[in-house]
mmCIF file with all atom_site columns, C-alpha atoms in Angstrom:
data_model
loop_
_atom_site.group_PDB
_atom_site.id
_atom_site.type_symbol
_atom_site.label_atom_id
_atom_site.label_alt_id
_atom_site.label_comp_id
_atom_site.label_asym_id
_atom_site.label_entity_id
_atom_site.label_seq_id
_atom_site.pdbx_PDB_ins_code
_atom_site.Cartn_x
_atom_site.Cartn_y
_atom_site.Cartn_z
_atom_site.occupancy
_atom_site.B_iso_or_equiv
_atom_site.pdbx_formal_charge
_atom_site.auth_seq_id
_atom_site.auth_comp_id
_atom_site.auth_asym_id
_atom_site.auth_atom_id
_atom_site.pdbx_PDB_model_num
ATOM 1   C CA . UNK A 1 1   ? 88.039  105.884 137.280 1.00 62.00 ? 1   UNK A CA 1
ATOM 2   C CA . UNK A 1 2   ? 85.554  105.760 134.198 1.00 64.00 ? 2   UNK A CA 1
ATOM 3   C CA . UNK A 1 3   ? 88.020  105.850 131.533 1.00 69.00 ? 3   UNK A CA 1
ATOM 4   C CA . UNK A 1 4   ? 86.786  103.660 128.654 1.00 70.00 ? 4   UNK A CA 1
ATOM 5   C CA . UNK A 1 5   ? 88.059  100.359 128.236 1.00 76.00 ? 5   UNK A CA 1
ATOM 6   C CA . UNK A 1 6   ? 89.076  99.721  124.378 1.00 84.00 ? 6   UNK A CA 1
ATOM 7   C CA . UNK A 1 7   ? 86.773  96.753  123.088 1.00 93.00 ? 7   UNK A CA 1
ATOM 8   C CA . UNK A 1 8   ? 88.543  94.134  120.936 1.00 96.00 ? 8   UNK A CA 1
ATOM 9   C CA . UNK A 1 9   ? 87.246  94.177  117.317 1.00 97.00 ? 9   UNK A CA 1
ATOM 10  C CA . UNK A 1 10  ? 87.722  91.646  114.530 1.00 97.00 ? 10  UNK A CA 1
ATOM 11  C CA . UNK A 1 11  ? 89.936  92.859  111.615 1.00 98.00 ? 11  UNK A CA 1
ATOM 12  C CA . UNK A 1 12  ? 88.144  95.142  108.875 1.00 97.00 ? 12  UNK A CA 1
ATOM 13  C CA . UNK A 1 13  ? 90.735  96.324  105.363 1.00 98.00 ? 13  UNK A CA 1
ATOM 14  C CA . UNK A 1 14  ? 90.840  99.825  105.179 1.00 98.00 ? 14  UNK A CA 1
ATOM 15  C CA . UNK A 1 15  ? 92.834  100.042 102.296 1.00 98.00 ? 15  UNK A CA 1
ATOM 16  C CA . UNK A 1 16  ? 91.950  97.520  99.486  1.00 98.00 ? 16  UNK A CA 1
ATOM 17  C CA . UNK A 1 17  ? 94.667  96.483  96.702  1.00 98.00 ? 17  UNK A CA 1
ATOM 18  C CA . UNK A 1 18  ? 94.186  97.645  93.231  1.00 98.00 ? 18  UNK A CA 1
ATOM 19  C CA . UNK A 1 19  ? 94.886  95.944  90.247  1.00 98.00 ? 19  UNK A CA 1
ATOM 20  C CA . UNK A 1 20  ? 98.551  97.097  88.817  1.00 97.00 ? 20  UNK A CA 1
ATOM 21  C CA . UNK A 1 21  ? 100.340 96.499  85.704  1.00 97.00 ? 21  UNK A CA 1
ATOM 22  C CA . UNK A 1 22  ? 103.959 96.767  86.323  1.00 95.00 ? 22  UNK A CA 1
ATOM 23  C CA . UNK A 1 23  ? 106.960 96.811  83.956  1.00 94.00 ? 23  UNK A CA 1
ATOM 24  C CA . UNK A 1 24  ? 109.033 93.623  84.652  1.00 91.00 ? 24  UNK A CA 1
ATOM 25  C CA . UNK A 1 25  ? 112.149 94.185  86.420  1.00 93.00 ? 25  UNK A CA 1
ATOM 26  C CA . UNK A 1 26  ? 110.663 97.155  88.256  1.00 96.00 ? 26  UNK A CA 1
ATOM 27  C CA . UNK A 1 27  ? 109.279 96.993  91.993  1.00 97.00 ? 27  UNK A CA 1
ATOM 28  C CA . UNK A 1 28  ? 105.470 97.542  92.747  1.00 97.00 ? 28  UNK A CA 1
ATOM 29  C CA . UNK A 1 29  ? 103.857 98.041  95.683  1.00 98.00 ? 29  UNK A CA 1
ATOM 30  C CA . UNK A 1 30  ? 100.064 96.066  96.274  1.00 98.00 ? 30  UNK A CA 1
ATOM 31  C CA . UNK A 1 31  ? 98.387  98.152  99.090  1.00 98.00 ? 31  UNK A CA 1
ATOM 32  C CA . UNK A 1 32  ? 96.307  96.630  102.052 1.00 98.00 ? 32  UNK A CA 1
ATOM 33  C CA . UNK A 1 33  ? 95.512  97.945  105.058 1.00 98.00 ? 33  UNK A CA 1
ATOM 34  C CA . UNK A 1 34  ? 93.987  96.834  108.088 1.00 97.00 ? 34  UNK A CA 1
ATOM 35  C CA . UNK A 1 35  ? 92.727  97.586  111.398 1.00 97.00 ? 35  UNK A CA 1
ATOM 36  C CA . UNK A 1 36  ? 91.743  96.186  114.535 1.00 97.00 ? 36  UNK A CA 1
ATOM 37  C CA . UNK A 1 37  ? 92.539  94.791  117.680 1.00 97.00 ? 37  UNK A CA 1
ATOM 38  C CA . UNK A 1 38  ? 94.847  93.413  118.695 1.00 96.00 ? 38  UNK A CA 1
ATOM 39  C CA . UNK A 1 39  ? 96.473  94.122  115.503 1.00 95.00 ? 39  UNK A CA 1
ATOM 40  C CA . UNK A 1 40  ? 95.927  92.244  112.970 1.00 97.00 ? 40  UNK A CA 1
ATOM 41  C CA . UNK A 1 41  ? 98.279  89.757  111.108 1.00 96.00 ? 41  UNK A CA 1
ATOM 42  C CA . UNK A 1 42  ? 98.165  90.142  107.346 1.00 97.00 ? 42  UNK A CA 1
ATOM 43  C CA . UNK A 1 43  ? 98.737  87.293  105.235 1.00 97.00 ? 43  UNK A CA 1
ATOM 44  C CA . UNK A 1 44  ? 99.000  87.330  100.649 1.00 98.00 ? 44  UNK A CA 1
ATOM 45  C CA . UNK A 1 45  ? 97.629  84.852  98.596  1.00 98.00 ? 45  UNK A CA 1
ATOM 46  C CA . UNK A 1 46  ? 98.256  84.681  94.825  1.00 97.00 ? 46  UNK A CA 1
ATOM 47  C CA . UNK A 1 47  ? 95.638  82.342  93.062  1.00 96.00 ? 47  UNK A CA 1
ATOM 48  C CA . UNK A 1 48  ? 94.684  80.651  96.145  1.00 94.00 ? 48  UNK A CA 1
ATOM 49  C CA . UNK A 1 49  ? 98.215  79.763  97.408  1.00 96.00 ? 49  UNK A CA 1
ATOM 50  C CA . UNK A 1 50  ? 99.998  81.690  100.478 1.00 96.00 ? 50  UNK A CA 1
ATOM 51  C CA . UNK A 1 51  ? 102.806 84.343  99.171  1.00 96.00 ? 51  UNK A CA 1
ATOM 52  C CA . UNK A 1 52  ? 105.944 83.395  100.816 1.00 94.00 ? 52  UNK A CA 1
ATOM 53  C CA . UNK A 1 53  ? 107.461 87.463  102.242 1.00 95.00 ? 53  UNK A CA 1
ATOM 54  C CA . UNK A 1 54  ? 111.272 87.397  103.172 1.00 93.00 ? 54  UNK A CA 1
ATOM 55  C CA . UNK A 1 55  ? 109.728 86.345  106.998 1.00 90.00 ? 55  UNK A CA 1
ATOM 56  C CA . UNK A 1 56  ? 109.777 82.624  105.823 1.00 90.00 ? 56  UNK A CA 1
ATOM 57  C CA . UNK A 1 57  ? 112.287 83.246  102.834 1.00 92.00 ? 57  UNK A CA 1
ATOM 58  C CA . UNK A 1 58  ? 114.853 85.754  103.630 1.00 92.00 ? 58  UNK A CA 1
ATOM 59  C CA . UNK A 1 59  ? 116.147 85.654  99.735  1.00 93.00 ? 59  UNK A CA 1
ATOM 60  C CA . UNK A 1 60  ? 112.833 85.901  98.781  1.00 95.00 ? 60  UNK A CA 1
ATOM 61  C CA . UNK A 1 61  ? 112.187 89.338  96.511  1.00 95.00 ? 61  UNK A CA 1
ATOM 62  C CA . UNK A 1 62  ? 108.892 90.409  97.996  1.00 96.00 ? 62  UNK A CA 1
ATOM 63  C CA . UNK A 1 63  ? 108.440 92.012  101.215 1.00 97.00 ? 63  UNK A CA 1
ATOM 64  C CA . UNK A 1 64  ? 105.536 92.632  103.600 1.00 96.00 ? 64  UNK A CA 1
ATOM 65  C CA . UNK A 1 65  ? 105.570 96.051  104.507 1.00 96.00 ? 65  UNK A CA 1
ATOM 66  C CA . UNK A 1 66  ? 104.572 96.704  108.436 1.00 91.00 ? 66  UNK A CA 1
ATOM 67  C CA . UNK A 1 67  ? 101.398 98.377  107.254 1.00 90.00 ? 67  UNK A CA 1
ATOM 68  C CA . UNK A 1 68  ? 100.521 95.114  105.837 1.00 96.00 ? 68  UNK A CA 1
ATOM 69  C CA . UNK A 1 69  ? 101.228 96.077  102.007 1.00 98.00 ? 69  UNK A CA 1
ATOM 70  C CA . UNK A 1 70  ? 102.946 93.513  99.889  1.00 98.00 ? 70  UNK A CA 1
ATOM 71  C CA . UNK A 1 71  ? 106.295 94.976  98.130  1.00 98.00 ? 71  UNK A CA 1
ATOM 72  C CA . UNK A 1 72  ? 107.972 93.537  95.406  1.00 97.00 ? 72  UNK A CA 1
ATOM 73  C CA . UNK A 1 73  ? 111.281 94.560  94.967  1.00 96.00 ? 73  UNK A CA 1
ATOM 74  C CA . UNK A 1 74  ? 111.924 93.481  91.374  1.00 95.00 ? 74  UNK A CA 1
ATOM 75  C CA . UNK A 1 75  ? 108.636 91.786  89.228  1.00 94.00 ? 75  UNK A CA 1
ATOM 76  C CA . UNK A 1 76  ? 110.327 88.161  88.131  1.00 87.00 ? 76  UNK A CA 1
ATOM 77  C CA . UNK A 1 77  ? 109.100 87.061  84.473  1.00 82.00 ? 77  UNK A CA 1
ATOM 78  C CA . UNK A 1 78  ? 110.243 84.948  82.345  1.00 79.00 ? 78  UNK A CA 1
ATOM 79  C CA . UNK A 1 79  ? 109.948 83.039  79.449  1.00 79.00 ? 79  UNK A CA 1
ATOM 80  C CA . UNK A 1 80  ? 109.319 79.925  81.482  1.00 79.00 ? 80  UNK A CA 1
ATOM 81  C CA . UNK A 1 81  ? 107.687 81.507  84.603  1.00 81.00 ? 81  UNK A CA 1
ATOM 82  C CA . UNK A 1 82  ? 105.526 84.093  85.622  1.00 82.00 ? 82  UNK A CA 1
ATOM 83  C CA . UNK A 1 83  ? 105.893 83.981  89.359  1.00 88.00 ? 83  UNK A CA 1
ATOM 84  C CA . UNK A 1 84  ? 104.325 87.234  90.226  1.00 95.00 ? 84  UNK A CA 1
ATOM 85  C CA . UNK A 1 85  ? 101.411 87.737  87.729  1.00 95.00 ? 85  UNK A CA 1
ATOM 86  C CA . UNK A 1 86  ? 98.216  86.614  89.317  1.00 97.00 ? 86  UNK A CA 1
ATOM 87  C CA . UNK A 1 87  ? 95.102  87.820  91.497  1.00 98.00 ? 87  UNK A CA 1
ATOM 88  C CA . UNK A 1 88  ? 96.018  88.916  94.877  1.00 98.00 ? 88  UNK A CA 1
ATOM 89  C CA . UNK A 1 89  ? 94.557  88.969  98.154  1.00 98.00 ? 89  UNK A CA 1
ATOM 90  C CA . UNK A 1 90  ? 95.042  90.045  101.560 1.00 98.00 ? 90  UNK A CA 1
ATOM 91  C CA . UNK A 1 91  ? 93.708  88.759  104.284 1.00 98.00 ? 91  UNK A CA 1
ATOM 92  C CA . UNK A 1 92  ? 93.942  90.254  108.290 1.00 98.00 ? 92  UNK A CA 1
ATOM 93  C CA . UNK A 1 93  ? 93.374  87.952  110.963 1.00 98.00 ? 93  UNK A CA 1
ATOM 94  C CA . UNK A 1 94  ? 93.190  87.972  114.616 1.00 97.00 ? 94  UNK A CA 1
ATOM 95  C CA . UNK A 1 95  ? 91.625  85.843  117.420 1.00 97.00 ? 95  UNK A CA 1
ATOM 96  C CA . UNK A 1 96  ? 87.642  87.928  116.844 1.00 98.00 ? 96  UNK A CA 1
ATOM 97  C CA . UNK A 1 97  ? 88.201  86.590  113.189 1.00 98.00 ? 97  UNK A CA 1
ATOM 98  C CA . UNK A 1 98  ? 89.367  87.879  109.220 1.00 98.00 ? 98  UNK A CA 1
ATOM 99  C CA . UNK A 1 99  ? 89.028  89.819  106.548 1.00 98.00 ? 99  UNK A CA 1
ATOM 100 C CA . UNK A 1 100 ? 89.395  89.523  103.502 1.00 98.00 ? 100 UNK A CA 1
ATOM 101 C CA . UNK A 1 101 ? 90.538  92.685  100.608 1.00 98.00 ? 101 UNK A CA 1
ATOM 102 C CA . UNK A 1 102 ? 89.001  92.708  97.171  1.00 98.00 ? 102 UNK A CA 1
ATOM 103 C CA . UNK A 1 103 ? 90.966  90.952  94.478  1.00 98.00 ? 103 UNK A CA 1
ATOM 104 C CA . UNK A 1 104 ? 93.894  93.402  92.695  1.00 98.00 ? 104 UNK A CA 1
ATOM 105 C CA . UNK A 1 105 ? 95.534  91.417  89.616  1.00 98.00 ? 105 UNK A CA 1
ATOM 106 C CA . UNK A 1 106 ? 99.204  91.530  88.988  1.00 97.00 ? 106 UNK A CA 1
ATOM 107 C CA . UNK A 1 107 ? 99.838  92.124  85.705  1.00 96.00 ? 107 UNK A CA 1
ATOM 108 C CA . UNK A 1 108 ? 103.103 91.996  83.674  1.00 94.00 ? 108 UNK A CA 1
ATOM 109 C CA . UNK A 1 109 ? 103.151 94.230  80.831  1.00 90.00 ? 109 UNK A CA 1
ATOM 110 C CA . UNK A 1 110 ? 104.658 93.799  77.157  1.00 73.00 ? 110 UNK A CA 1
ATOM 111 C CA . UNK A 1 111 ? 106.815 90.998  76.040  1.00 62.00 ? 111 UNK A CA 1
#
C-alpha cells in the first residue's frame, strides 16, 4: 500500500503566552501550545528557573493543563513574596529538538 508514512517533526508553539495582569487571589490561565511529533513535552520557566506543576508537587497551586497551558489556580502574593509574578516561558521538547514561546509577564495588580 502507498499510504503516507507520518514524518517525525521537531516541536513548533502554536499558541504563544501573553502577558496577563491578574487580580491576586484569582486563577489565570498562561496559554501555550504546541505541536509535533511525537508529542511534545511542555515544560514553564519563570525567570530562568523550572515551574514546579502539581506532577512534581501535588499541593502545588499551578497546574499544567494537557494542552500544555500553565493554570494557576489561585495567584499567591504577599507582602514577603511574590511567587507567581515574573516572565514566563514555555518550552516543547521532543527527541527532533525544542521550542521555545515568546516571553508573557505575570503581573500582580494593585496593592
Amino acid at each position: 500500500g502507498s499510504h503516507a508514512q507520518l514524518e517525525d517533526t521537531a516541536p513548533r508553539i502554536v499558541e504563544h503566552p501573553t502577558d496577563v495582569l491578574v487580580t491576586k487571589g484569582d486563577p489565570a490561565t498562561l496559554s501555550c501550545k504546541a505541536e509535533g511529533r511525537p508529542a511534545p513535552e511542555v515544560e514553564w520557566y519563570k525567570d530562568g528557573e523550572r515551574v514546579e506543576t502539581d506532577r512534581e508537587d501535588p499541593r502545588s497551586h499551578r497546574t499544567l493543563l494537557p494542552g500544555g497551558s500553565l493554570f494557576f489556580l489561585r495567584i499567591l502574593h504577599g507582602r514577603r513574596g511574590k511567587p507567581d509574578e515574573g516572565v514566563y516561558v514555555c518550552v516543547a521538547r521532543n527527541y527532533l529538538g525544542e521550542a521555545t514561546s515568546r516571553n508573557a509577564s505575570l503581573e500582580v495588580a494593585g496593592e
